[in-house]
Structures are given as structure tokens and as C-alpha cells.
mmCIF file of C-alpha atoms and ligand atoms in Angstrom:
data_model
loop_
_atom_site.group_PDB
_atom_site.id
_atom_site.type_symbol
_atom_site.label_atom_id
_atom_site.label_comp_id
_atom_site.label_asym_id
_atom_site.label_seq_id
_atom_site.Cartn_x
_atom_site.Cartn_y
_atom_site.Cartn_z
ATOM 1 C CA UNK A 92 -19.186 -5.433 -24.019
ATOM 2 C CA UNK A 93 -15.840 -4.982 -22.042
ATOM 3 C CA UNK A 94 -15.452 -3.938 -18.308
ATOM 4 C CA UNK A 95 -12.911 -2.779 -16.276
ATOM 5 C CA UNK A 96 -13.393 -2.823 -12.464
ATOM 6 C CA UNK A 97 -10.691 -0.479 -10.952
ATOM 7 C CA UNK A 98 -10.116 -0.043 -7.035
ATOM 8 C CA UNK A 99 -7.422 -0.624 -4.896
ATOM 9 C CA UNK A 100 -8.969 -2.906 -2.322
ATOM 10 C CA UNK A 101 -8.801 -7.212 -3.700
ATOM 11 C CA UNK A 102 -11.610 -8.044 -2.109
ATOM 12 C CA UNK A 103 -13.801 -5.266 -3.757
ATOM 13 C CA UNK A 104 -12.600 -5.915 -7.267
ATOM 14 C CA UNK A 105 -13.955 -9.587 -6.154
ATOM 15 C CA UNK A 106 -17.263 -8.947 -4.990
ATOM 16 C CA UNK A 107 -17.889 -6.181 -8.396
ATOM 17 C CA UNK A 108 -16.065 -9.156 -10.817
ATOM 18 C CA UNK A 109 -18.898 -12.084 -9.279
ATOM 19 C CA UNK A 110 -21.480 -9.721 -9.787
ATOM 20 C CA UNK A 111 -20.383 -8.755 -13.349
ATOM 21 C CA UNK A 112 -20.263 -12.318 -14.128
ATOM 22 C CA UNK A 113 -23.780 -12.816 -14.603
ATOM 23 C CA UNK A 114 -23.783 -10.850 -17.481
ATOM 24 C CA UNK A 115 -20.929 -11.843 -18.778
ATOM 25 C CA UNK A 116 -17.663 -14.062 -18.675
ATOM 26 C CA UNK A 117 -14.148 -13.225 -17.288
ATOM 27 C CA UNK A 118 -12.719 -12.611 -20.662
ATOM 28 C CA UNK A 119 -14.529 -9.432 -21.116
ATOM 29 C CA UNK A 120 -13.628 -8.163 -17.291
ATOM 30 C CA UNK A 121 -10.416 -6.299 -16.773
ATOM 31 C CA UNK A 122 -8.993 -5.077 -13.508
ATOM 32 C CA UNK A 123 -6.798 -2.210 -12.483
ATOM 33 C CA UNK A 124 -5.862 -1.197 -8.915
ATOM 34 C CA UNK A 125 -5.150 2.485 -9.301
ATOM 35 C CA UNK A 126 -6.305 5.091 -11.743
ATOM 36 C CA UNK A 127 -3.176 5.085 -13.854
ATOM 37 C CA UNK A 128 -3.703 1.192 -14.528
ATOM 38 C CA UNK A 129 -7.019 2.360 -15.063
ATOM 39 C CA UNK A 130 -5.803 4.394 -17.982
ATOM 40 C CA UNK A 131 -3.366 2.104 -19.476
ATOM 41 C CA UNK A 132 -6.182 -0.595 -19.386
ATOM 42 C CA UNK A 133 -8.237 1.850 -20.938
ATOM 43 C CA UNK A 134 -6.057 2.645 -23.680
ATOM 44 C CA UNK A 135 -5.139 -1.453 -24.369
ATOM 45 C CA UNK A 136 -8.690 -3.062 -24.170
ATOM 46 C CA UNK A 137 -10.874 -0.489 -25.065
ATOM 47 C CA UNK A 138 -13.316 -1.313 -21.926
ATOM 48 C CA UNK A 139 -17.023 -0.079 -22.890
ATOM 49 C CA UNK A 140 -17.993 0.475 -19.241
ATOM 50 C CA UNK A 141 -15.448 1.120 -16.575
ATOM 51 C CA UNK A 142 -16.099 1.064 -12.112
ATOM 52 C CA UNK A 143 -13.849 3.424 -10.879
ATOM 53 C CA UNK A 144 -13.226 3.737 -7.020
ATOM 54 C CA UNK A 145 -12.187 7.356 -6.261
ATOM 55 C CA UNK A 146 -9.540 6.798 -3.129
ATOM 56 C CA UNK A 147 -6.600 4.836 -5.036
ATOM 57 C CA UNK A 148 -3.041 5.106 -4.676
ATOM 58 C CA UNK A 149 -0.389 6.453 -7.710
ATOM 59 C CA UNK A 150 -3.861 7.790 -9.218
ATOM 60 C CA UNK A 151 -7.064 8.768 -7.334
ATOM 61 C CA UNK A 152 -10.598 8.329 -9.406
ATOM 62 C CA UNK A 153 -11.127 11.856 -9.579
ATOM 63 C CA UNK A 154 -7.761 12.385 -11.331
ATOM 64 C CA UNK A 155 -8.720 9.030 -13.770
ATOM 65 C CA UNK A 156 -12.000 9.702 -14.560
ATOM 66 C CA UNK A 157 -11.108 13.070 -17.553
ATOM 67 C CA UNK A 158 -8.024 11.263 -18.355
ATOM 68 C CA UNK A 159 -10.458 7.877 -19.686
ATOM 69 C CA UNK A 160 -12.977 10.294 -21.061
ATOM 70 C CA UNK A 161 -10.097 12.164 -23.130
ATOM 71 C CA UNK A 162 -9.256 8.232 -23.942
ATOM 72 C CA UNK A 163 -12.966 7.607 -25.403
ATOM 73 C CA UNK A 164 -15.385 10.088 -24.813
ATOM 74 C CA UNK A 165 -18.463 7.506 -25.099
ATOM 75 C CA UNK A 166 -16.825 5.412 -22.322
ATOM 76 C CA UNK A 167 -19.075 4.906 -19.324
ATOM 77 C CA UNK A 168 -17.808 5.608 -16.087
ATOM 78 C CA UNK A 169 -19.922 4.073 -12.757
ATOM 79 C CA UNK A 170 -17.711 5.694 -9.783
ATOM 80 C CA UNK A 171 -18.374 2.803 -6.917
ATOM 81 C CA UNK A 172 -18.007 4.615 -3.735
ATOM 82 C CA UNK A 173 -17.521 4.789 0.163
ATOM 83 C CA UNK A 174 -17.941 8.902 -0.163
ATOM 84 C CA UNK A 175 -21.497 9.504 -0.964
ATOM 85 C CA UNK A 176 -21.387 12.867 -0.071
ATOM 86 C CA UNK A 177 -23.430 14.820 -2.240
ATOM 87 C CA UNK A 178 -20.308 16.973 -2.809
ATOM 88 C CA UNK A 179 -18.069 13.853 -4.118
ATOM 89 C CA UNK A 180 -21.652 12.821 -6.300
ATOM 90 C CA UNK A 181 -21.605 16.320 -7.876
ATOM 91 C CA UNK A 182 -18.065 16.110 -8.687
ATOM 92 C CA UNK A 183 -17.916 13.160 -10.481
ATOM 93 C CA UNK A 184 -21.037 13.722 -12.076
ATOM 94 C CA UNK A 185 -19.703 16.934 -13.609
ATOM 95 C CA UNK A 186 -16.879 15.070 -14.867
ATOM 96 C CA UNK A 187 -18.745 13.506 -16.695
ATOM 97 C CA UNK A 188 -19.502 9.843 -14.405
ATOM 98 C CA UNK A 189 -22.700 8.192 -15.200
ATOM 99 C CA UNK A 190 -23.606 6.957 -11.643
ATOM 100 C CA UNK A 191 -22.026 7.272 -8.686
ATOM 101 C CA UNK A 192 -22.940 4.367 -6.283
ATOM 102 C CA UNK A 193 -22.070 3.352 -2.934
ATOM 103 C CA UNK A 194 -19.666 0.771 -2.021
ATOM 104 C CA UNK A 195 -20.364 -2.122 -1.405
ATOM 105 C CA UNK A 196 -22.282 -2.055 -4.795
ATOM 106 C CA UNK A 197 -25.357 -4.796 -4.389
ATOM 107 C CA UNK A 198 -26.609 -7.048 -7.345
ATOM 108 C CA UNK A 199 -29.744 -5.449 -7.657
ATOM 109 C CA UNK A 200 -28.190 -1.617 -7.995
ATOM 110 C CA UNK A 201 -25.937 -3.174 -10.744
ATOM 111 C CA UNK A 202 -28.562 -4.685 -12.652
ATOM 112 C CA UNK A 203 -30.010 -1.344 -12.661
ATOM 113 C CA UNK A 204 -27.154 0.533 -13.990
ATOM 114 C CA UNK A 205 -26.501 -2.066 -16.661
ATOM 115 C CA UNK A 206 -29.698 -1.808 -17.654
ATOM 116 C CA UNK A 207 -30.026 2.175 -17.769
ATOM 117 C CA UNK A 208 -26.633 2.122 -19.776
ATOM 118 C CA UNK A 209 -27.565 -0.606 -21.957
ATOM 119 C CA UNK A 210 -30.429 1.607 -23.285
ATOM 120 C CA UNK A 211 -28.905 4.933 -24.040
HETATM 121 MG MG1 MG B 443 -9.975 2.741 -2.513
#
């Protein structure tokens, strides 16, 4: 299983890449910092899951999110957060997202979600 953590802020790419490393080892953890890395990441490593923030620079996650689905439509896209309006939820839900989770995401939630993805 590959994983790409995408958001423009370091230090929340850090917390989401500790968390992601008790399931499984830096190799299979990419990073992007905008949504068009997020695509060209996408396209190169073939990520199985991908944590999209939606407020980026050069690419926003709402922009990213069809362009990784058109990339591989099984990929599965957890949009990680600060607008949990239930307007932003509904959007990238019907863009096909998975989950969309508040930032900062917390162990437990993200156990969860790996979980409910690993068994669809
Ligand atoms: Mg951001």
C-alpha cells in the first residue's frame, strides 16, 4: 500500500507522515505540497490512498481531487481539513472523496479510516 500526504503546511505533512508510520514505513509515503505535485506524484508512484488538504497554492484540493480520480479511478482520496463546513464535506464528497476529516487529523480517526478503506 502506497500513500501520498499532500498539503502545503511542513509541519502537517509531519504530524499525518508519524501517524502513517505505524502502519507502514517511509518508503511507501510520498509527499506533495500543492495539488499539482499531488498529480504528478500520482501519476509516478501510483499512491493507493492519497490525504489531500483543500487550501494549497499552484493547485487547491478541490481542483486535485477529479484530476487524481481521472488518474485512477479506484484511488482513495481522505481530504484532511480545517473547513468542516458541511458545504466543503458535500463537495468533496461528491467528487468523489472518501472522508473528509478535520485537521489536525488524530491517531485514532486515522486508524479508523484505514481500517474502513482497508475493507471495501
Ligand atoms: Mg493548506
Amino acid at each position: 500500500m502506497k500513500y501520498l500526504v499532500t498539503d502545503d503546511s511542513k509541519l502537517a505533512r509531519r504530524v499525518l507522515v508519524k501517524a502513517l508510520l505505524t502502519y507502514t514505513d517511509e518508503a511507501h509515503i510520498f509527499q506533495a505540497t500543492n495539488g499539482l505535485e499531488a498529480v504528478k506524484m500520482t501519476l509516478k508512484e501510483r499512491p493507493d490512498i492519497v490525504f489531500l488538504d483543500l487550501t494549497m497554492p499552484e493547485m487547491d484540493g478541490y481542483t486535485a481531487l477529479p484530476k487524481l480520480r481521472k488518474i485512477n479511478p479506484d484511488i482513495k482520496v481522505v481530504v484532511v481539513s480545517a473547513d468542516v463546513q458541511e458545504q466543503a464535506k458535500e463537495k468533496v464528497l461528491a467528487l468523489g472523496a472518501k472522508f473528509h476529516i478535520a485537521k489536525p487529523i488524530n491517531p485514532q480517526k486515522l486508524k479508523e479510516i484505514l481500517e474502513s478503506l482497508a475493507n471495501e
